[in-house]
């Protein structure tokens, strides 16, 4: 069957339909023939792959013309014509000659599998020998950058803003009692959970802080009822009665890593790994670890989709290079020769990430995270690291399976059936031989996660510009929308719609010219509408109609001062923005704005209110997990840290603010500031990191403890202190203690 797939790829690359029908007929015959005696279904016997083949044939035959990219001078682009049209006829497809632009696009994005380990090793070594130098390889295993994961849903009919609000009251059953209504992690799309430092089932609040997992009982008498030391814990996912606690790379060194001689160094931090600890929390008073998985590489992020945790990691090859002994040409040449020999002697095992799964009894099991024939590379070289999507098995971590692509990865989007990983395209190696110049395009790799056990790398695509964060991407009715900023030749922003052709993620529509000379500060896609905020001195809010994927267009805009960094749908037609005003060229205070977007052609700002003065910071501006909106009482809660430029402590505030969001008003409900348990204020006032609603109480977390207030007026009712040992800097805010 691999021969059939190779033939199909060659046909697509040449842009020819002749022979495509024969390929499909052979694939169909092979799929309907008796299956071999195996408990694994071959890839090309799977219905979804037959569908992909069929779609590929339609795509090869039905692409209608050249890719229209607008005016060369970068002027305002209202929309782009679709470059692919799907035929609805059941008869033979009409042969059509592909445009050169389309041929180039397909050839530069279509995935290429490593059918065996020798192919993987040969490819990696050939690419490495082109750029290896006296200091090793450039890029440290792939493109760097902000790592985050985006989740979405392809469910049809999500036109309502309220339908996407993940903070709606939840009812859950635990043991023999029904939990009161409670909030969940504030996620981008309803139904797909995101990792966070706090999780709750409505009875118990679980928080990672100070190198421990804490359990606090909710209710009239909240109390710390359990704790479990977990080194480096930063965030977690909840799967049924278990938590997957993440300890990112940067402090855990693999025990079996080879020793490194003086003057040598592991490429890309090789030897460091990420630990995923499974904790049974069915009894919060006696939480226990049931196993953990150590995986080579850096953790990007994760999502829980239909009860399965999908985790994305990026790993570097296991190569140890040598620095030049001095700056002489002879030393440089000697180091380069040595490093080239290191590359030549590498095997497939060198490039593949490994794992160690440890059970509840402490018994380790080591192995490779995936097989060579489950990995791929894009046609355009995209880095030496392996980007992997793990389907995590909480019952037995050693059964965790992964699919990988030899490419970088920074931003990921998950739908119920797909995980999309985006990264800035690999550019030219800099004069220092180590840095890699960023490019003005973003690659997007698609993984199929319809199988709960194993992800499968499917296809790739490319868009102009770079993405800001997870909200820059969204899937709706099978189309992937991507908002980017391209700074080439004068900054402007785009919204591009990508369709699934079966061979590549093909651009089918685009609108550009948004915010010329500016960059994107915030994005929110809600059903068939996209909201894009760009900024330089003013804050244009663009409303983009995406109801016709092939003809997206800007239908309305509104220009106001300041900027918005986070957009949250309140209800149909109401959008809440969190940002800051700009005074004397600098952000000043924290402000909220309420927009009426009932009429997309005429968005209106209903009210704007500033909270705090001087230098302020609200975590909700940049970390949406720190923002809470509780629809039942229309309460928005934002962490708020404010101090004046004069340094007057009486003007400082470290806590959270509650705001009632009316139909056309923003009214402050109250402010709350946690106590400071640090002796002599040695480590500073603790900041509020997260807020959770359970029943009629609001719970606010800090690294020192949990503050409990009334929901209606934010009056403090209780304080649950955590034991704090030796504070250190902790991701997500506040010091942490190391056991």
XYZ file of C-alpha atoms in Angstrom:
739
model
C 0.000 0.000 0.000
C 2.944 2.333 0.527
C 3.507 2.126 -3.246
C -0.042 3.416 -3.803
C 0.476 6.307 -1.447
C 3.775 7.143 -3.143
C 2.063 7.140 -6.528
C -0.660 9.395 -5.192
C 1.861 11.845 -3.774
C 3.724 11.950 -7.087
C 0.491 12.672 -8.940
C -0.354 15.533 -6.588
C 3.144 16.952 -6.794
C 3.004 16.983 -10.604
C -0.533 18.368 -10.597
C -1.769 15.541 -12.800
C -5.033 13.637 -12.569
C -4.101 10.981 -15.127
C -3.708 7.716 -13.252
C -5.388 9.007 -10.090
C -8.496 6.891 -10.626
C -6.344 3.783 -10.908
C -4.608 4.618 -7.663
C -7.916 5.071 -5.868
C -9.329 1.834 -7.317
C -6.288 -0.066 -6.099
C -6.598 1.529 -2.658
C -10.267 0.589 -2.474
C -9.556 -2.997 -3.530
C -6.827 -3.284 -0.952
C -9.110 -1.880 1.734
C -11.903 -4.356 1.012
C -9.627 -7.397 0.830
C -9.299 -9.668 3.904
C -7.274 -7.985 6.615
C -4.031 -9.606 7.779
C -3.977 -11.400 11.105
C -3.167 -8.474 13.337
C -4.831 -6.447 16.036
C -3.659 -3.246 14.365
C -5.625 -1.860 11.406
C -3.217 -0.838 8.618
C -3.302 2.872 7.949
C -4.755 2.602 4.447
C -7.509 0.223 5.565
C -8.932 2.868 7.841
C -12.082 4.597 6.520
C -10.799 8.078 7.301
C -7.721 7.471 5.136
C -9.857 6.284 2.213
C -11.846 9.466 2.622
C -8.615 11.461 2.566
C -7.510 9.676 -0.607
C -10.833 10.415 -2.261
C -10.634 14.050 -1.192
C -7.117 14.238 -2.585
C -8.305 12.993 -5.962
C -11.111 15.540 -6.016
C -8.660 18.229 -4.985
C -6.152 17.274 -7.704
C -8.897 17.357 -10.316
C -10.845 20.328 -9.029
C -8.412 23.105 -8.229
C -9.626 25.878 -10.427
C -6.937 28.459 -10.761
C -4.024 30.392 -9.481
C -3.732 31.581 -5.914
C -4.867 35.183 -5.801
C -2.974 37.060 -3.136
C -4.105 40.592 -3.677
C -2.119 43.582 -4.841
C 1.645 43.354 -4.776
C 1.886 46.719 -3.057
C 0.210 45.312 0.074
C -2.919 47.428 -0.281
C -6.202 46.612 1.474
C -7.361 43.088 0.602
C -11.063 42.484 1.065
C -10.985 38.772 0.238
C -9.146 36.106 -1.743
C -10.602 33.661 -4.187
C -10.683 30.013 -3.193
C -7.813 28.069 -4.681
C -9.651 24.763 -4.346
C -13.217 23.920 -5.280
C -14.782 20.589 -4.370
C -16.888 18.957 -7.049
C -20.247 17.558 -5.976
C -20.607 15.471 -9.145
C -20.526 11.696 -8.768
C -19.065 11.266 -12.243
C -15.408 11.325 -13.241
C -13.537 14.461 -12.317
C -12.589 16.745 -15.173
C -8.798 17.048 -15.523
C -7.609 20.547 -14.763
C -4.097 21.927 -14.976
C -2.876 23.201 -11.634
C -1.427 26.674 -11.394
C 2.261 26.931 -10.640
C 1.464 28.654 -7.336
C -0.750 25.749 -6.275
C 1.857 23.174 -7.303
C 4.458 24.980 -5.238
C 2.109 25.191 -2.259
C 1.334 21.461 -2.350
C 4.966 20.520 -2.787
C 6.032 22.708 0.132
C 3.406 21.559 2.629
C 2.620 17.892 1.956
C 3.912 15.585 4.696
C 6.511 12.905 3.921
C 6.603 9.758 6.108
C 9.713 8.041 7.399
C 8.865 4.474 6.411
C 11.805 3.075 8.344
C 14.437 4.151 10.851
C 17.155 4.266 8.203
C 15.219 6.887 6.258
C 14.770 9.023 9.364
C 18.453 8.820 10.261
C 19.631 9.545 6.712
C 17.350 12.564 6.362
C 18.349 14.050 9.704
C 22.060 13.542 9.094
C 21.933 14.991 5.574
C 20.234 18.139 6.875
C 22.568 18.420 9.866
C 25.761 18.064 7.815
C 24.692 21.094 5.763
C 24.805 23.423 8.774
C 26.945 21.777 11.472
C 29.718 24.105 12.610
C 32.284 24.631 15.334
C 29.502 25.153 17.867
C 27.225 22.315 16.807
C 23.820 22.768 15.178
C 21.716 25.935 15.046
C 18.235 26.309 16.476
C 18.505 24.172 19.636
C 16.154 21.533 18.278
C 13.590 23.735 16.600
C 12.194 27.212 16.568
C 11.777 28.787 19.961
C 9.080 31.117 21.105
C 6.056 31.305 23.369
C 4.631 27.858 23.919
C 0.902 27.437 24.271
C -1.861 25.195 23.153
C -5.117 26.165 21.647
C -8.306 24.179 21.806
C -11.398 24.439 19.707
C -14.328 22.504 18.395
C -15.615 21.715 14.949
C -19.198 21.306 16.136
C -21.628 22.964 13.756
C -24.000 25.659 14.863
C -21.818 27.415 17.466
C -22.937 30.838 16.360
C -23.960 31.911 19.839
C -21.375 33.624 21.988
C -22.971 32.141 25.055
C -22.428 28.636 23.708
C -18.676 29.184 23.901
C -18.673 30.380 27.504
C -16.904 27.689 29.526
C -17.591 29.438 32.829
C -21.268 28.496 32.859
C -22.378 26.764 36.069
C -21.493 23.078 36.181
C -23.140 20.268 38.084
C -21.008 17.231 38.833
C -21.601 14.041 40.761
C -18.929 12.914 43.196
C -19.219 9.817 45.350
C -22.686 10.056 46.905
C -23.366 13.812 46.801
C -24.116 16.377 44.114
C -21.652 19.251 43.998
C -22.997 22.806 44.033
C -22.800 24.862 40.855
C -19.178 25.766 40.220
C -16.903 27.298 37.623
C -14.287 25.444 35.607
C -11.054 26.569 34.022
C -11.703 29.478 31.667
C -11.021 27.875 28.289
C -11.200 29.157 24.751
C -13.819 26.665 23.583
C -16.469 24.847 25.591
C -16.020 21.120 26.056
C -12.234 20.924 25.696
C -10.330 21.302 28.946
C -7.044 23.150 29.283
C -4.253 22.697 31.830
C -4.158 25.089 34.769
C -2.711 25.466 38.255
C -6.184 25.034 39.814
C -8.893 22.412 39.249
C -12.095 21.652 41.124
C -14.922 19.102 41.151
C -17.195 21.372 43.179
C -16.318 19.659 46.454
C -12.552 20.097 46.574
C -10.169 22.679 45.142
C -6.842 21.276 43.909
C -3.923 23.654 43.462
C -0.244 23.235 42.613
C 1.999 25.640 44.524
C 5.288 25.521 46.413
C 6.260 22.218 44.808
C 3.159 20.494 46.167
C -0.359 19.521 45.175
C -2.810 20.888 47.755
C -6.413 19.830 48.351
C -8.790 22.285 50.064
C -12.351 21.385 51.005
C -15.016 23.821 49.860
C -18.085 24.828 51.822
C -18.902 26.630 55.054
C -15.667 25.551 56.748
C -12.949 25.391 54.096
C -9.769 23.654 55.225
C -6.547 22.189 53.894
C -7.265 18.458 53.889
C -4.354 17.018 51.906
C -1.030 17.683 50.201
C 1.384 15.714 48.047
C 4.955 16.792 47.154
C 5.540 16.965 43.376
C 8.812 18.588 42.360
C 8.505 21.323 39.761
C 4.713 21.053 39.469
C 3.333 23.927 37.397
C -0.104 22.893 36.102
C -2.409 19.920 35.666
C -5.199 18.281 33.723
C -8.160 16.496 35.292
C -9.279 13.162 33.811
C -12.119 11.559 35.813
C -10.802 10.997 39.363
C -7.167 11.517 38.381
C -4.943 14.528 37.865
C -2.039 14.632 35.431
C 0.424 17.031 37.062
C 3.024 18.579 34.758
C 6.590 19.311 35.851
C 8.150 21.083 32.831
C 11.710 20.594 31.686
C 14.444 22.757 33.114
C 15.158 21.030 36.408
C 14.816 17.287 35.906
C 17.877 15.674 34.362
C 17.463 12.201 32.912
C 19.186 9.652 35.146
C 20.447 7.588 32.228
C 21.931 10.513 30.283
C 25.525 10.021 29.241
C 28.203 11.981 31.055
C 29.321 15.145 29.305
C 33.046 15.743 29.023
C 34.517 19.166 29.838
C 34.314 21.438 26.827
C 31.304 19.558 25.463
C 27.607 20.246 25.724
C 24.338 18.449 24.898
C 22.544 19.949 21.899
C 19.377 21.837 22.765
C 19.626 20.937 26.454
C 19.562 17.217 25.677
C 19.073 15.070 28.781
C 16.392 17.288 30.282
C 12.885 15.930 30.314
C 9.322 16.634 31.347
C 7.556 14.594 34.006
C 3.836 13.842 33.965
C 2.678 12.547 37.342
C -0.660 10.741 37.651
C -2.374 11.348 41.003
C -5.467 9.541 42.240
C -7.638 12.188 43.922
C -10.731 10.065 44.512
C -9.944 10.539 48.211
C -8.537 14.086 48.549
C -7.447 13.387 52.124
C -5.195 10.582 50.908
C -4.037 11.602 47.437
C -1.552 9.151 45.979
C 0.679 8.915 42.944
C -0.177 5.973 40.694
C 2.711 6.433 38.274
C 4.588 8.960 36.214
C 5.995 9.361 32.721
C 9.305 11.063 31.946
C 9.542 12.171 28.304
C 12.577 13.645 26.575
C 12.006 17.254 25.634
C 10.166 20.418 26.546
C 6.481 20.503 27.397
C 4.401 22.806 25.210
C 0.913 22.222 26.576
C -2.013 19.788 26.629
C -5.749 19.372 26.255
C -8.340 16.873 27.391
C -10.604 15.900 24.488
C -13.430 13.412 25.094
C -11.760 12.142 28.253
C -8.347 11.618 26.617
C -5.361 13.801 27.499
C -3.394 14.917 24.449
C 0.019 16.282 25.384
C 2.414 18.112 23.069
C 6.179 18.020 23.650
C 9.189 19.126 21.648
C 12.481 17.238 21.944
C 16.037 17.756 20.730
C 18.346 15.033 19.376
C 20.759 13.303 21.752
C 23.955 14.881 20.393
C 26.962 16.043 22.387
C 29.050 18.650 20.606
C 32.405 20.230 21.397
C 33.257 23.910 21.664
C 36.467 25.266 20.083
C 39.301 25.386 22.605
C 40.084 28.939 21.524
C 39.324 31.421 18.794
C 42.027 30.345 16.359
C 41.066 29.052 12.903
C 42.694 25.738 13.746
C 40.564 25.275 16.866
C 37.435 26.272 14.948
C 38.182 23.760 12.197
C 38.952 20.998 14.688
C 35.683 21.554 16.577
C 33.688 21.631 13.344
C 35.298 18.393 12.177
C 34.575 16.734 15.516
C 30.967 17.899 15.498
C 30.486 16.664 11.928
C 31.769 13.251 13.041
C 29.225 13.309 15.880
C 26.458 13.817 13.313
C 27.784 11.098 11.002
C 27.874 8.553 13.810
C 24.305 9.313 14.897
C 21.663 6.617 14.570
C 17.893 6.848 14.431
C 17.886 6.384 18.185
C 19.798 9.666 18.439
C 16.996 11.671 16.868
C 14.028 9.977 18.536
C 12.753 11.015 21.991
C 12.577 8.370 24.712
C 10.411 7.835 27.766
C 10.595 6.174 31.145
C 7.272 5.053 32.606
C 7.274 4.314 36.343
C 4.407 2.490 38.024
C 3.001 2.983 41.531
C 5.587 0.568 42.940
C 8.498 2.511 41.488
C 9.273 0.023 38.712
C 10.575 1.842 35.595
C 10.024 0.823 31.988
C 12.064 2.535 29.285
C 11.465 2.815 25.569
C 11.012 5.055 22.554
C 8.063 7.403 22.514
C 7.105 6.240 19.012
C 8.240 4.074 16.117
C 10.105 5.433 13.100
C 7.190 4.647 10.782
C 4.908 6.822 12.951
C 6.977 9.946 12.259
C 7.113 12.383 9.356
C 8.786 15.505 8.076
C 7.448 18.389 5.986
C 9.044 18.907 2.558
C 10.615 22.141 3.749
C 13.146 21.521 6.509
C 11.672 22.823 9.783
C 14.206 21.992 12.496
C 16.075 19.059 14.009
C 13.732 18.560 16.922
C 10.827 16.107 17.029
C 7.381 17.507 17.725
C 5.200 14.835 19.342
C 1.524 14.531 20.249
C 1.100 12.017 23.082
C -2.174 10.250 23.774
C -1.707 9.860 27.519
C -2.870 6.692 29.264
C -3.691 7.567 32.882
C -4.281 3.933 33.873
C -0.870 2.811 32.642
C 1.492 5.583 31.438
C 3.710 2.999 29.702
C 0.874 2.488 27.193
C 1.054 6.136 26.141
C 1.477 6.445 22.367
C 2.789 9.317 20.251
C 2.914 10.591 16.688
C 5.716 12.891 15.630
C 6.993 15.204 12.953
C 10.566 16.467 12.582
C 9.704 20.138 12.946
C 9.388 22.926 15.452
C 6.203 23.650 17.361
C 4.990 26.618 19.355
C 1.214 27.036 19.223
C -1.314 24.230 19.065
C -5.014 24.054 18.317
C -7.221 21.073 19.253
C -10.663 20.183 17.947
C -12.586 17.021 18.796
C -10.779 15.184 15.988
C -7.633 17.193 15.249
C -4.622 18.774 16.901
C -2.976 21.538 14.882
C 0.563 22.608 15.784
C 1.811 25.921 14.406
C 5.357 27.219 14.283
C 7.280 29.996 12.582
C 8.917 28.652 9.421
C 12.613 27.780 9.624
C 14.685 30.537 8.018
C 18.332 31.107 7.168
C 21.053 30.276 9.666
C 22.663 33.421 11.066
C 26.338 34.381 10.753
C 27.007 32.989 14.234
C 26.004 29.522 13.035
C 23.616 29.125 15.965
C 20.652 31.441 15.459
C 17.939 30.868 12.892
C 16.371 33.924 11.299
C 12.588 34.106 11.722
C 10.489 34.132 8.586
C 7.253 35.867 7.686
C 5.205 32.674 7.437
C 3.759 30.098 9.811
C 3.597 26.344 9.222
C 0.632 24.405 10.621
C 0.797 20.624 11.098
C -2.391 18.591 11.571
C -2.640 15.444 13.733
C -5.717 13.209 13.644
C -6.888 12.384 17.197
C -10.101 10.548 16.348
C -8.471 7.392 17.715
C -8.363 7.600 21.550
C -5.179 5.519 21.666
C -2.956 6.901 18.921
C -2.652 10.254 17.161
C -1.713 10.225 13.457
C 0.118 13.018 11.633
C -2.007 13.887 8.592
C -1.122 17.047 6.683
C 0.335 20.542 6.785
C -0.373 24.070 5.599
C 1.143 27.555 5.559
C -0.119 31.089 6.217
C 1.495 34.512 5.871
C 2.646 36.175 9.077
C 2.945 34.972 12.654
C 0.295 34.169 15.243
C -0.033 35.973 18.567
C -1.427 33.294 20.881
C -3.953 30.486 21.048
C -6.901 32.772 20.320
C -5.390 33.478 16.906
C -6.715 30.106 15.745
C -10.179 28.575 15.689
C -12.013 25.807 13.870
C -15.614 26.167 12.725
C -17.580 23.766 10.533
C -14.406 22.052 9.377
C -12.560 25.263 8.450
C -9.519 26.485 10.353
C -9.333 30.276 10.775
C -5.943 31.825 11.546
C -5.206 35.465 12.424
C -1.637 36.610 11.735
C 0.501 39.740 11.546
C 3.044 40.081 8.744
C 5.696 42.730 9.343
C 7.276 42.306 5.910
C 7.277 45.556 3.932
C 5.095 47.356 6.465
C 3.047 45.626 9.106
C -0.486 44.466 8.395
C -2.666 41.634 9.682
C -4.680 38.895 8.010
C -7.361 36.353 8.722
C -6.837 33.253 6.574
C -9.266 30.352 6.210
C -7.736 26.913 5.617
C -9.697 24.000 4.171
C -8.845 20.303 4.437
C -8.101 18.997 0.935
C -6.930 15.599 2.150
C -3.372 16.321 0.971
C -2.745 19.696 2.593
C -4.385 22.475 4.571
C -5.226 24.717 1.645
C -5.932 28.463 1.916
C -9.465 28.925 0.620
C -10.014 32.533 1.614
C -8.259 35.486 3.191
C -8.866 39.078 4.215
C -5.896 41.371 4.815
C -4.977 44.983 5.331
C -6.067 44.991 8.989
C -4.250 47.553 11.137
C -1.574 48.735 8.722
C 1.536 49.679 10.670
C 0.170 47.863 13.740
C 0.149 44.342 15.130
C -2.532 42.110 16.593
C -3.105 42.458 20.344
C -6.216 40.302 20.767
C -8.389 37.898 18.754
C -11.646 36.077 19.442
C -13.543 33.873 17.007
C -17.203 33.326 17.884
C -19.059 31.089 15.472
C -18.913 32.607 11.955
C -17.545 35.942 13.214
C -14.004 36.957 14.135
C -12.983 39.939 16.277
C -9.448 41.248 15.782
C -7.813 44.031 17.800
C -4.695 45.729 16.434
C -2.773 48.494 18.182
C -0.073 51.132 17.900
C -1.558 54.190 19.619
C -5.245 53.470 19.104
C -7.223 50.239 19.371
C -9.118 49.361 16.191
C -11.613 46.544 16.734
C -12.298 44.778 13.433
C -15.357 42.593 12.895
C -14.686 39.899 10.275
C -17.521 37.989 8.611
C -16.376 34.389 8.049
C -19.741 32.888 7.138
C -18.440 32.296 3.605
C -15.008 30.683 4.130
C -13.916 31.545 0.584
C -14.897 35.205 0.957
C -14.053 36.491 4.436
C -14.484 40.229 4.749
C -14.259 43.045 7.254
C -17.812 44.243 7.822
C -17.272 46.726 10.645
C -14.646 48.460 12.762
C -14.350 50.737 15.762
C -11.371 52.851 16.786
C -10.845 53.801 20.435
C -7.834 54.816 22.528
C -5.773 52.315 24.474
C -5.721 48.625 23.695
C -7.466 45.361 24.528
C -5.440 42.232 25.312
C -8.254 39.792 26.057
C -11.776 39.476 24.615
C -14.535 37.496 26.331
C -18.051 36.806 24.986
C -20.662 37.794 27.575
C -23.811 36.924 25.645
C -25.172 37.168 22.128
C -24.044 40.567 20.933
C -21.962 41.625 23.985
C -18.168 41.451 24.139
C -16.050 42.305 27.182
C -12.465 43.506 26.682
C -9.684 43.726 29.276
C -6.768 46.020 28.492
C -5.142 49.302 29.414
C -5.269 52.990 28.607
C -2.169 54.607 27.137
C -0.884 57.804 28.748
C 2.364 59.483 27.724
C 3.134 56.480 25.556
C 2.894 53.950 28.387
C 0.112 51.637 29.656
C -1.613 53.305 32.586
C -4.043 51.461 34.789
C -6.279 48.551 33.873
C -9.496 49.108 31.990
C -12.510 47.088 30.934
C -14.630 47.894 27.903
C -18.056 46.541 26.978
C -18.887 46.388 23.268
C -22.240 45.998 21.551
C -21.646 43.769 18.518
C -25.260 42.878 17.721
C -24.805 44.648 14.391
C -21.460 43.433 12.982
C -21.364 46.390 10.597
C -21.627 48.903 13.429
C -19.863 47.800 16.662
C -20.306 50.233 19.555
C -18.486 50.750 22.824
C -21.191 50.895 25.499
C -19.001 51.715 28.469
C -15.355 51.831 29.501
C -14.020 51.942 33.030
C -10.511 52.229 34.471
C -9.432 50.411 37.626
C -6.248 51.532 39.311
C -3.766 54.191 38.281
C -0.075 54.386 37.563
C 1.678 51.145 36.661
C -0.833 48.318 36.818
C -0.953 44.709 35.828
C -3.914 42.408 35.436
C -3.093 38.758 34.811
C -6.381 38.404 32.971
C -5.006 40.624 30.186
C -2.437 38.062 29.176
C -3.386 34.761 30.838
C -7.023 33.970 30.185
C -6.988 31.278 32.890
C -6.713 34.097 35.438
C -9.926 35.692 34.157
C -13.300 34.540 35.529
C -16.780 35.359 34.289
C -19.714 33.865 36.228
C -22.871 34.198 34.086
C -25.279 33.380 36.922
C -24.500 36.690 38.658
C -22.810 38.459 35.705
C -19.626 38.809 37.748
C -16.212 39.264 36.156
C -13.155 38.775 38.392
C -9.680 39.943 37.360
C -6.436 39.753 39.390
C -5.112 43.266 39.834
C -1.703 44.527 40.978
C -1.264 48.297 41.100
C 1.363 50.649 42.418
C 2.111 54.283 41.732
C 5.200 55.590 40.008
C 5.933 57.602 43.146
C 6.322 54.427 45.179
C 3.668 55.458 47.706
C 2.663 52.154 49.395
C -0.775 53.554 50.203
C -1.452 53.627 46.461
C -0.479 49.987 45.991
C -2.920 47.122 45.688
C -2.282 43.387 45.251
C -5.447 41.378 44.941
C -8.483 41.030 42.700
C -11.402 43.147 41.620
C -14.976 42.054 40.957
C -17.062 43.840 38.327
C -20.761 43.385 37.569
C -21.322 43.347 33.819
C -24.687 44.857 32.963
C -26.318 45.333 29.600
C -24.643 48.719 29.284
C -22.733 49.212 32.538
C -19.621 48.035 34.395
C -20.056 48.420 38.159
C -17.387 47.558 40.689
C -18.672 45.000 43.205
C -15.650 44.991 45.475
C -11.923 44.463 45.905
C -10.130 41.885 47.964
C -6.488 41.593 48.984
C -5.032 38.410 50.552
C -3.058 38.573 53.794
C 0.722 38.453 53.690
C 2.233 35.620 55.717
C 5.811 36.446 54.735
C 7.912 37.442 57.735
C 9.071 41.042 57.325
C 7.542 41.023 53.831
C 10.679 39.206 52.650
C 9.141 37.828 49.463
C 6.637 40.548 48.726
C 2.875 40.729 48.850
C 1.316 37.575 47.323
C -0.715 38.122 44.175
C -4.028 36.538 43.351
C -3.449 33.978 40.607
C -6.826 32.316 39.982
C -10.441 32.578 41.110
C -13.076 29.825 41.382
C -16.812 29.981 42.122
C -18.423 27.206 44.172
C -21.971 27.803 45.365
C -22.224 31.263 46.914
C -18.470 31.607 47.570
C -15.556 32.936 45.577
C -12.182 31.219 46.153
C -9.015 33.108 45.195
C -5.654 31.329 45.060
C -2.176 32.567 45.914
C 1.072 30.697 46.488
C 0.581 31.276 50.231
C -2.966 30.030 50.524
C -6.611 30.267 49.537
C -8.787 33.313 50.231
C -12.543 32.787 50.519
C -15.100 35.584 50.027
C -18.813 35.994 49.554
C -19.791 35.947 45.914
C -22.181 38.902 46.106
C -19.872 41.516 47.635
C -16.365 39.941 47.877
C -16.317 40.233 51.672
C -13.694 37.882 53.121
C -15.044 34.897 55.064
C -11.987 32.631 55.453
C -8.276 32.233 54.788
C -6.655 28.796 54.318
C -2.880 29.055 54.665
C -0.405 26.741 52.925
C 2.870 25.684 54.523
C 5.626 27.690 52.820
C 9.194 26.461 53.124
C 11.855 27.933 50.867
C 10.194 30.164 48.260
C 11.548 30.277 44.729
C 10.297 31.699 41.476
C 7.372 29.681 40.137
C 5.754 29.753 36.697
C 2.328 31.303 36.961
C 3.238 33.734 39.706
C 4.647 33.690 43.202
C 7.468 31.800 44.875
C 7.458 28.081 45.428
C 9.045 25.798 47.951
C 11.279 22.874 47.089
C 11.143 19.836 49.330
